[in-house]
Coordinates of N, CA, C and O in Angstrom, one line a residue:
X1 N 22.5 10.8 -1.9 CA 21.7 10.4 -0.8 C 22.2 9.0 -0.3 O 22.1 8.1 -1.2
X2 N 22.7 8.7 0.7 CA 22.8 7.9 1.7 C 21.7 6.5 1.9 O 20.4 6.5 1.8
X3 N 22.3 5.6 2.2 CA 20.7 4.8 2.3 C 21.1 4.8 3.5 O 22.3 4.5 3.6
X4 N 20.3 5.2 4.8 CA 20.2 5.0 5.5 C 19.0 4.3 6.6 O 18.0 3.9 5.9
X5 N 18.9 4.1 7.7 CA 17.2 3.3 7.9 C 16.6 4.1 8.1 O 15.6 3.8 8.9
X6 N 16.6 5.2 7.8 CA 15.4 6.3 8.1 C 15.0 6.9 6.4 O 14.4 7.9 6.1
X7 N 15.6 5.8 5.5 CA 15.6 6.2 4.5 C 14.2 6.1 3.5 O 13.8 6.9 2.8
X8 N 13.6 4.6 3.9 CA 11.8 4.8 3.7 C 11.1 5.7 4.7 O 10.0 6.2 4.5
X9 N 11.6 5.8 5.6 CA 10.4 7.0 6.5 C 10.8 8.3 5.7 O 9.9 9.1 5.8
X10 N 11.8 8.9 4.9 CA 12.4 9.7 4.4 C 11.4 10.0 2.8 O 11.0 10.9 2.3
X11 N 11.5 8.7 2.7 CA 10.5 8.9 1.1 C 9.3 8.8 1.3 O 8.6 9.0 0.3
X12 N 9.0 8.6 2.1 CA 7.7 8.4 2.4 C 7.2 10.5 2.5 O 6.2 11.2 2.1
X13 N 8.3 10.8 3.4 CA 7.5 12.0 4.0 C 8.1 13.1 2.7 O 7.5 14.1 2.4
X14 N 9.0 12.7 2.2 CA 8.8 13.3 0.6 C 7.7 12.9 0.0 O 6.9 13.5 0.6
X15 N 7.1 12.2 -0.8 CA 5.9 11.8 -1.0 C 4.5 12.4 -0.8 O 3.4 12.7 -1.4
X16 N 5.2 12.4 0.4 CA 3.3 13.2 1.1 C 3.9 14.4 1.2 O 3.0 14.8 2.0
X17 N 4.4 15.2 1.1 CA 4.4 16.3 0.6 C 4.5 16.9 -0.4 O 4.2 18.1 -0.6
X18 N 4.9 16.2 -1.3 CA 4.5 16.4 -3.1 C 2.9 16.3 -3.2 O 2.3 16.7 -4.1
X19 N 2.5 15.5 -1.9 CA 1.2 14.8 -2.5 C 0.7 16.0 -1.8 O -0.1 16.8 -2.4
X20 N 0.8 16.2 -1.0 CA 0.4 17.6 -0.1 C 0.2 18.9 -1.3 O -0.8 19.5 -1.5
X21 N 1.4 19.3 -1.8 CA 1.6 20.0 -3.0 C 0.9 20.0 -3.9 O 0.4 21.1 -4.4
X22 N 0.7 18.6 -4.2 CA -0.6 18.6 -5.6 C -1.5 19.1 -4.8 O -1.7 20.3 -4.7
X23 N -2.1 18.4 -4.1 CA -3.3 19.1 -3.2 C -4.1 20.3 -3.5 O -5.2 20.5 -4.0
X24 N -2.7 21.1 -2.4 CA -2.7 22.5 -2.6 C -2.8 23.0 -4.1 O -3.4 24.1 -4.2
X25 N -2.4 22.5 -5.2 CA -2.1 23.0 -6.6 C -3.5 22.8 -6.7 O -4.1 23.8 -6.3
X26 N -4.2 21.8 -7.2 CA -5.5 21.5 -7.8 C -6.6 21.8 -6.9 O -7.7 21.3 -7.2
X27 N -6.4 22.6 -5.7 CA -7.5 23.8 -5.0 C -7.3 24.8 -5.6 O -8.3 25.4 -6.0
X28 N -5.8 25.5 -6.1 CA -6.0 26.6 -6.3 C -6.4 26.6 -7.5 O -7.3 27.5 -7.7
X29 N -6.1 25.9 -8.5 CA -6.6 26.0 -9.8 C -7.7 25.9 -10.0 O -8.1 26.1 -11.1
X30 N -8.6 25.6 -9.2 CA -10.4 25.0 -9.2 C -10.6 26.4 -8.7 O -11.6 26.9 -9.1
X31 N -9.8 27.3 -7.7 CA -10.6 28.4 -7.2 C -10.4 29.6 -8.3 O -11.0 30.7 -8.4
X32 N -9.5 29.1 -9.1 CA -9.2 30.2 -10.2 C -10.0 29.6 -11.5 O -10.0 30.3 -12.5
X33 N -10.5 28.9 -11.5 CA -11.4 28.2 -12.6 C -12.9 28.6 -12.3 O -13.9 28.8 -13.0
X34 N -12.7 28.6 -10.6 CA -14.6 29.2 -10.4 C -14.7 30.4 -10.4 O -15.8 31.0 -10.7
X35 N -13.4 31.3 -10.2 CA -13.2 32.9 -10.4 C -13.4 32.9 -11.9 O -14.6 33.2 -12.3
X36 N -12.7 32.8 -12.6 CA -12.7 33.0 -14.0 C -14.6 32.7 -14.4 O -15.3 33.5 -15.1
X37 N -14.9 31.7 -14.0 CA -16.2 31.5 -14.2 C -17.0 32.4 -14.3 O -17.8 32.6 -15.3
X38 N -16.9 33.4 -12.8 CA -17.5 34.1 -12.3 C -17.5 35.7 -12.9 O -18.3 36.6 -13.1
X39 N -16.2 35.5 -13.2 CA -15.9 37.0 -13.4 C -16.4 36.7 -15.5 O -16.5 37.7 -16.2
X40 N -16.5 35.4 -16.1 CA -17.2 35.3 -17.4 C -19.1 35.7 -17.5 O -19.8 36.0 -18.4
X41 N -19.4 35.6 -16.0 CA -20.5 35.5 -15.8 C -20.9 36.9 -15.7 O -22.1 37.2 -16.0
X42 N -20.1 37.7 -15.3 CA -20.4 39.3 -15.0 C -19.9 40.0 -15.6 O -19.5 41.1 -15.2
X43 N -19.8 39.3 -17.2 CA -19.6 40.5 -18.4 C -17.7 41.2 -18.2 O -17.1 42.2 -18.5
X44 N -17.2 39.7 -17.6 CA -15.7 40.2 -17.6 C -15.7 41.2 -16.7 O -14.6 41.7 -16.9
X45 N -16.3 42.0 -15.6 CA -16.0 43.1 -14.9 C -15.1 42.5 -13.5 O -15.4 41.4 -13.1
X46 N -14.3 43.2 -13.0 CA -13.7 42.6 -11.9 C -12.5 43.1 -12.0 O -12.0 43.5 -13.1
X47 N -11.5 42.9 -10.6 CA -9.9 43.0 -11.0 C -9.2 41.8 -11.0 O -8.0 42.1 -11.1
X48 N -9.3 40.4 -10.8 CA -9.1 39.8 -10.7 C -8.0 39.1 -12.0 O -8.4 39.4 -13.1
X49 N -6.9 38.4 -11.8 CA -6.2 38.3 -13.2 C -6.9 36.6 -13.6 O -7.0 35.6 -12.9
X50 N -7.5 36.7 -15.1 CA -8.2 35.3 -15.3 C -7.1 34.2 -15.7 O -6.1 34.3 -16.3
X51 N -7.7 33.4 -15.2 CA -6.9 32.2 -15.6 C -7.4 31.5 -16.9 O -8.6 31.2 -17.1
X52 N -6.5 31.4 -17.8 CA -7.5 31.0 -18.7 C -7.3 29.0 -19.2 O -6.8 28.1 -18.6
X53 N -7.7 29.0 -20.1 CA -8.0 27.4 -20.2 C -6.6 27.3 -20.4 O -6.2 26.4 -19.6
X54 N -5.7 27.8 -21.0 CA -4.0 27.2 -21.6 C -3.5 27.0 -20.4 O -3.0 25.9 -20.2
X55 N -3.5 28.1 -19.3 CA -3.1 28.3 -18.0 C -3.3 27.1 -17.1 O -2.4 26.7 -16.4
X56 N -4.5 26.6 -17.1 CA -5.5 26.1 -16.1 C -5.1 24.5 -16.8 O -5.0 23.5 -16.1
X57 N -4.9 24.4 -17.9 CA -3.9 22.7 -18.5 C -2.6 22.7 -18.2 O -1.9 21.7 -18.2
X58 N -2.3 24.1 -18.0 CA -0.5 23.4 -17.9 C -0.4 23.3 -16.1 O 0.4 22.7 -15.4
X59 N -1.5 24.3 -15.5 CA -1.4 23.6 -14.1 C -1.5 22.0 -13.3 O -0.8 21.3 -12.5
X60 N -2.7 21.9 -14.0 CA -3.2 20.4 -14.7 C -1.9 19.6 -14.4 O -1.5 19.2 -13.3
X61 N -1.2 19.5 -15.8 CA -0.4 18.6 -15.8 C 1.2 19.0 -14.9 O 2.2 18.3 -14.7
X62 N 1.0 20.1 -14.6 CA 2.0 20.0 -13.0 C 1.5 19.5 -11.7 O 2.3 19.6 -10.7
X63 N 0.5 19.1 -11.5 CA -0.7 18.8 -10.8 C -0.5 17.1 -10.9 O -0.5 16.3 -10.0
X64 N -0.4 16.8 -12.2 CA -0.7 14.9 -12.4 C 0.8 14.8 -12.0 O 1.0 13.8 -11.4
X65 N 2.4 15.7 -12.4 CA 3.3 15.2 -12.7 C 4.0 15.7 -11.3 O 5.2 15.7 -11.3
X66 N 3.2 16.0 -10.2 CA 3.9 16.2 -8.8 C 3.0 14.5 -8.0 O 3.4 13.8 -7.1
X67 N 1.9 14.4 -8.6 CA 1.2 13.0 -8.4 C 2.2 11.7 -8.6 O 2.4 11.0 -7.7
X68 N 2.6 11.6 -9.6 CA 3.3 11.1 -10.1 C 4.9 10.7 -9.9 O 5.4 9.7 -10.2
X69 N 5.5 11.8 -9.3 CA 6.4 11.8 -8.3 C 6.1 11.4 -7.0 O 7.1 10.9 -6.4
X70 N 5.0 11.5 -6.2 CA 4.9 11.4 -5.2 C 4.6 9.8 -5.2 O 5.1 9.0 -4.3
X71 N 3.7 9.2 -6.2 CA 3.8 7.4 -6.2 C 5.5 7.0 -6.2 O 5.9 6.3 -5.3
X72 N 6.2 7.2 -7.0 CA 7.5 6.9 -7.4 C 8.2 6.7 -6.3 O 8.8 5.7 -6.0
X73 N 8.3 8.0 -5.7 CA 8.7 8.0 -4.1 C 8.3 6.8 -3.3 O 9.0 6.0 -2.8
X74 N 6.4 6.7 -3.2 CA 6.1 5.3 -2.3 C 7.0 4.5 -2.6 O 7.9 4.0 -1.9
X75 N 6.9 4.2 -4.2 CA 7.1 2.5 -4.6 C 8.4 2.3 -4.1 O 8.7 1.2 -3.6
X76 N 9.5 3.7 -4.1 CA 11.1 3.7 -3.9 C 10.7 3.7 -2.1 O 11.6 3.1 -1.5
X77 N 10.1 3.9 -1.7 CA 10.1 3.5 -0.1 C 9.7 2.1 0.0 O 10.5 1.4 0.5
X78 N 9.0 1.7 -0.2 CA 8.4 0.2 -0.4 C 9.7 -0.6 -0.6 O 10.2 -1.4 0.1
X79 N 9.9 -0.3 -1.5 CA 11.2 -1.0 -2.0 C 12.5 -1.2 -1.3 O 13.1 -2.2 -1.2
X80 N 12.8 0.0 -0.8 CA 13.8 -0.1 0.5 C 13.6 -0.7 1.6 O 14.4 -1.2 2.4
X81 N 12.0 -0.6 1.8 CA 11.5 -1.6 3.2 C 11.9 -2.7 3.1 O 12.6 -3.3 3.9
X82 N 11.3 -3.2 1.9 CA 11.8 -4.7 1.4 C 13.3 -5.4 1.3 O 13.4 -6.6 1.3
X83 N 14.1 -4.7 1.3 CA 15.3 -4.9 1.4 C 15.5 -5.3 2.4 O 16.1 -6.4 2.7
X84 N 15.1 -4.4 3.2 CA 15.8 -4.8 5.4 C 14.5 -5.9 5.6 O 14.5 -6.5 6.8
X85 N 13.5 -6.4 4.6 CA 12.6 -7.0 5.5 C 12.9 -8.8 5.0 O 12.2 -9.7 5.4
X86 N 14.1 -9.1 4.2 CA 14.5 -10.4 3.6 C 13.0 -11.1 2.9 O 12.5 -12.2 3.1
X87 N 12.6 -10.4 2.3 CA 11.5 -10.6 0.9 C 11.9 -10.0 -0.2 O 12.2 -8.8 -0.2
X88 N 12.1 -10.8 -1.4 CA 12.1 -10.1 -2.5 C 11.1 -9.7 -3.1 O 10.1 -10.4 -2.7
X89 N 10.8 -8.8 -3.9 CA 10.2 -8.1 -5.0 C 9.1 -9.2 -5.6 O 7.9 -9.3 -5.4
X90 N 9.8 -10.1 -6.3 CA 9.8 -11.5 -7.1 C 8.5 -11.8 -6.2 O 7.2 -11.9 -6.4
X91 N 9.4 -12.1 -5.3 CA 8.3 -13.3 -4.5 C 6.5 -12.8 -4.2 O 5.4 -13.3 -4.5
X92 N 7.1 -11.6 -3.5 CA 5.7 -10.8 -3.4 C 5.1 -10.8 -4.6 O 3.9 -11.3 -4.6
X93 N 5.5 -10.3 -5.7 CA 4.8 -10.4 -6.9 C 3.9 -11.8 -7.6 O 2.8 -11.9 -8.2
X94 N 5.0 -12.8 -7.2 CA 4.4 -13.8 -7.4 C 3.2 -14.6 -6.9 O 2.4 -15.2 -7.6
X95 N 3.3 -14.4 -5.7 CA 2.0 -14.7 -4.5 C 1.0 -13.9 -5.0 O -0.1 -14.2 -5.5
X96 N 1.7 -12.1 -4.9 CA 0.4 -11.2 -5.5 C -0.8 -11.5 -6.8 O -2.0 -11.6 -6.8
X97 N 0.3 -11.7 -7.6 CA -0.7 -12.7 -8.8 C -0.9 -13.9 -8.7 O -1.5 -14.2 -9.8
X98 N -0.7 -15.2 -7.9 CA -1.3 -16.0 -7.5 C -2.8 -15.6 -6.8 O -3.8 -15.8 -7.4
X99 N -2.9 -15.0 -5.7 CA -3.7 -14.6 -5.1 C -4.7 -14.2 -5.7 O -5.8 -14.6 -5.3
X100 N -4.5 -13.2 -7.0 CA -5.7 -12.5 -8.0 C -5.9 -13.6 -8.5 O -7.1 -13.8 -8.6
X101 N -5.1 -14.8 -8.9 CA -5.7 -15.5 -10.0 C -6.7 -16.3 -8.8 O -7.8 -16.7 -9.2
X102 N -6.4 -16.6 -7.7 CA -7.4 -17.9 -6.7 C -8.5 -16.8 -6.4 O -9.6 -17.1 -6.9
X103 N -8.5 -15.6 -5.9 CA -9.7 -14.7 -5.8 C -10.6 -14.8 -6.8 O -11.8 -14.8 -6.5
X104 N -10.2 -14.8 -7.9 CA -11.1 -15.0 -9.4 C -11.6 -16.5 -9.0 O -12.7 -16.7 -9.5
X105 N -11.4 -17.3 -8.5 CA -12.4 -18.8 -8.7 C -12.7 -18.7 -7.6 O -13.9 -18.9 -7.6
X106 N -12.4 -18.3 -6.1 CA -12.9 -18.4 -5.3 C -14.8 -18.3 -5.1 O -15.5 -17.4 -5.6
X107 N -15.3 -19.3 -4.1 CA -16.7 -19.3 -4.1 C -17.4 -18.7 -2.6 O -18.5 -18.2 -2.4
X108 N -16.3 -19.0 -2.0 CA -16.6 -19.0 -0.4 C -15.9 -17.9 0.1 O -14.7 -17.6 0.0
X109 N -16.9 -17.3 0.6 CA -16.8 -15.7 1.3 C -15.8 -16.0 2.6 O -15.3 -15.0 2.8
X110 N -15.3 -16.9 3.5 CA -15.0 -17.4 3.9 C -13.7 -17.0 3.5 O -13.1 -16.1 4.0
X111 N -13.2 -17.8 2.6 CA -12.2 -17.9 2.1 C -11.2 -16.5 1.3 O -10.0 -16.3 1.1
X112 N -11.9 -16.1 1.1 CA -11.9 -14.4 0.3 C -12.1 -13.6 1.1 O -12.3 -12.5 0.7
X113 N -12.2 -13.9 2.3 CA -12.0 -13.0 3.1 C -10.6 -13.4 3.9 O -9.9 -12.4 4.2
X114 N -10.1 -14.4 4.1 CA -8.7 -14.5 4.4 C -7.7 -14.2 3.7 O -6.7 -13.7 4.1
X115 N -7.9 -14.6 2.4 CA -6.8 -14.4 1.6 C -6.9 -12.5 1.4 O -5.8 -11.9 1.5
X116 N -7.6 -12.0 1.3 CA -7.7 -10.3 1.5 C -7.1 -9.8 2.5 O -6.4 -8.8 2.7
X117 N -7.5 -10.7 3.4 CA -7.1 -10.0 5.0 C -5.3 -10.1 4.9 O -4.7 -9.1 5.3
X118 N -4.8 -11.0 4.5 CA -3.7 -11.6 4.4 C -3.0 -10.7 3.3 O -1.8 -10.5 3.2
X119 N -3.8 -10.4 2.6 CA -2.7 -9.7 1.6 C -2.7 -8.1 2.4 O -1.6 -7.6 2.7
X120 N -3.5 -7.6 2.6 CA -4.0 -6.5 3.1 C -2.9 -6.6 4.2 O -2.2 -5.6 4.4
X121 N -2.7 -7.8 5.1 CA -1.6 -7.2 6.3 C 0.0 -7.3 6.0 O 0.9 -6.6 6.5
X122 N 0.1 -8.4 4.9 CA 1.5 -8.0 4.1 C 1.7 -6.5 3.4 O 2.8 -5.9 3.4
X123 N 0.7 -5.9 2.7 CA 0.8 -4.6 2.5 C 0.7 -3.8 3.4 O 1.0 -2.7 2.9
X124 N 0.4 -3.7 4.7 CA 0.5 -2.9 5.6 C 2.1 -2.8 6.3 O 2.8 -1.9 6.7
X125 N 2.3 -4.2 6.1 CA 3.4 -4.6 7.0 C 4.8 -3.8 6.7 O 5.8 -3.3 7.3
X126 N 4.3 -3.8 5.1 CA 5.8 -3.5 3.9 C 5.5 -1.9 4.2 O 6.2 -1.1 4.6
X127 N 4.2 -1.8 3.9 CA 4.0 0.0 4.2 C 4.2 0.7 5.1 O 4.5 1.8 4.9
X128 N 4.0 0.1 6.7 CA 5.1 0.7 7.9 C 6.0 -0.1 7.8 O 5.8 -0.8 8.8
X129 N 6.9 -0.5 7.3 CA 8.4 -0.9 7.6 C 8.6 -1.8 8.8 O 9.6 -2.1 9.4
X130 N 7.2 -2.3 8.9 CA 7.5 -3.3 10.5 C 8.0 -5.0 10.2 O 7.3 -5.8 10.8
X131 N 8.9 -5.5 9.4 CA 9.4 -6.9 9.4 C 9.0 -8.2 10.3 O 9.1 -9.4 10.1
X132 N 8.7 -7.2 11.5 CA 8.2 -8.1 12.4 C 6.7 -8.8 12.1 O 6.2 -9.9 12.4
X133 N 6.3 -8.0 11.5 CA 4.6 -8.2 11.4 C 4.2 -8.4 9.6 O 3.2 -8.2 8.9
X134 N 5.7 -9.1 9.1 CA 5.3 -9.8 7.6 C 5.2 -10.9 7.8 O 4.8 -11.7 6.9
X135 N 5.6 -11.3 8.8 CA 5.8 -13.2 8.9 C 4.8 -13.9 8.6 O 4.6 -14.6 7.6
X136 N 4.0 -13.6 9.7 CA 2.6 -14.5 10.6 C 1.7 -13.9 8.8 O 1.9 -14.8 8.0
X137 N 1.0 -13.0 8.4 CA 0.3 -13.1 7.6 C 1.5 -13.6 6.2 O 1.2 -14.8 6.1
X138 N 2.5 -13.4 5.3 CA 2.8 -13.8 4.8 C 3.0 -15.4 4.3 O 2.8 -15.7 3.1
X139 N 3.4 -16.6 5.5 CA 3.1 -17.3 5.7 C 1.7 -17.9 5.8 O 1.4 -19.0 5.4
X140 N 0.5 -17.1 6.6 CA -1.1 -17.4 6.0 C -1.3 -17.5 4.8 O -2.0 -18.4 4.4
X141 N -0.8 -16.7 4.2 CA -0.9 -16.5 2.4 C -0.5 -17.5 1.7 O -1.0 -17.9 0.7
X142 N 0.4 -17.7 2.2 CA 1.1 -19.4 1.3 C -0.2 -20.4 1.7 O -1.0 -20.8 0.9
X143 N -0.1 -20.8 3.2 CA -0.8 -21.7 3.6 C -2.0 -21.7 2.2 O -2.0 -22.4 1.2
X144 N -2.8 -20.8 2.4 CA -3.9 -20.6 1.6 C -4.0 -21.1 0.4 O -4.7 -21.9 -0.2
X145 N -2.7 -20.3 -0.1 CA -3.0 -20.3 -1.5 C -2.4 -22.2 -1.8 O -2.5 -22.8 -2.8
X146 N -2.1 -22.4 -0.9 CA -1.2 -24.0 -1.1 C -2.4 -24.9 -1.5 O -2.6 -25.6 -2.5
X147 N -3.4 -24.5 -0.2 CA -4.4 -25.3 0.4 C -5.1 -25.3 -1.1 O -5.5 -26.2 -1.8
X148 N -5.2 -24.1 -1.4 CA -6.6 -24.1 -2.8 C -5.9 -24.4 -4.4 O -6.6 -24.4 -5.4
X149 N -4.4 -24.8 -4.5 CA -4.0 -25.9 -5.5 C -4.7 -26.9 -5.7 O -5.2 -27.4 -4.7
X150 N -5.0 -27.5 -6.9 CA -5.3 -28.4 -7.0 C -4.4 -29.7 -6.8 O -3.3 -29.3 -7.1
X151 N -4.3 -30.9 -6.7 CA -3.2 -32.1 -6.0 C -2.3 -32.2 -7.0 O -2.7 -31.5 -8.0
X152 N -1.6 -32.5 -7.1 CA -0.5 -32.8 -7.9 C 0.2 -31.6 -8.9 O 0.8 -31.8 -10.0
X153 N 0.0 -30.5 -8.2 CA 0.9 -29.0 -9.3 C 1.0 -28.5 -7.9 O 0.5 -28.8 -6.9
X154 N 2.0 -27.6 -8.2 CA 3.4 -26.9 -7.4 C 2.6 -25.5 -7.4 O 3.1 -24.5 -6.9

């Protein structure tokens, strides 16, 4: 595969179709788990073929492990966003857990509400692929978290 710039819009819509997949998987397995029910309930009579518990776990876990692929995909789109968008990984990470650790002492609703808002629009920003629109909250984010340092630490 090619990287090309349609290459997070590409994993992305892989993604939601895996996730689409599970979807579909863990309806049908619940309609075959209420059938089986049903058909335990009426003395086994019926033509229906039962699903049984071994069946209904190994769906299960093709169920968590199409889930599972389909996050992998986000993170691998995210990740290529970030590339064209001149932020590293690093950085984001770093702010990210700054942020948790100032939200934990924060007192003022005020204030916890910006720095949310702020992270919330850097994650939107990285999740449509718009670079244009990491700046302005990215930079709020710093400001913030600058401002609520205490004087003399970095």
């Amino acid at each position: 595969m090619s990287l090309t710039a349609t290459l997070p819009h590409d994993l992305e819509r892989l993604a939601d179709s895996l996730s689409a997949s599970a979807d579909e998987l863990h309806a049908r397995i619940m309609r075959g788990i209420r059938q089986q029910q049903r058909l335990v309930g009426n003395n086994g009579l019926g033509g229906a073929s039962p699903l049984t518990h071994g069946a209904a776990q190994a769906l299960f876990e093709n169920e968590v492990a199409l889930r599972q692929q389909a996050n992998s995909l986000y993170v691998d789109a995210a990740s290529h966003t970030l590339e064209g968008m001149g932020v590293t990984l690093e950085e984001l990470l770093r702010l990210a857990a700054e942020a948790r650790a100032t939200i934990r002492r924060i007192e003022r609703v005020k204030e916890l509400a910006g720095i949310s808002a702020d992270l919330l629009a850097v994650a939107a920003a990285i999740a449509a692929a718009r670079p244009e629109n990491l700046v302005a909250p990215l930079e709020s984010l710093k400001k913030q978290l600058a401002a609520r340092q205490p004087h003399g630490s970095a």
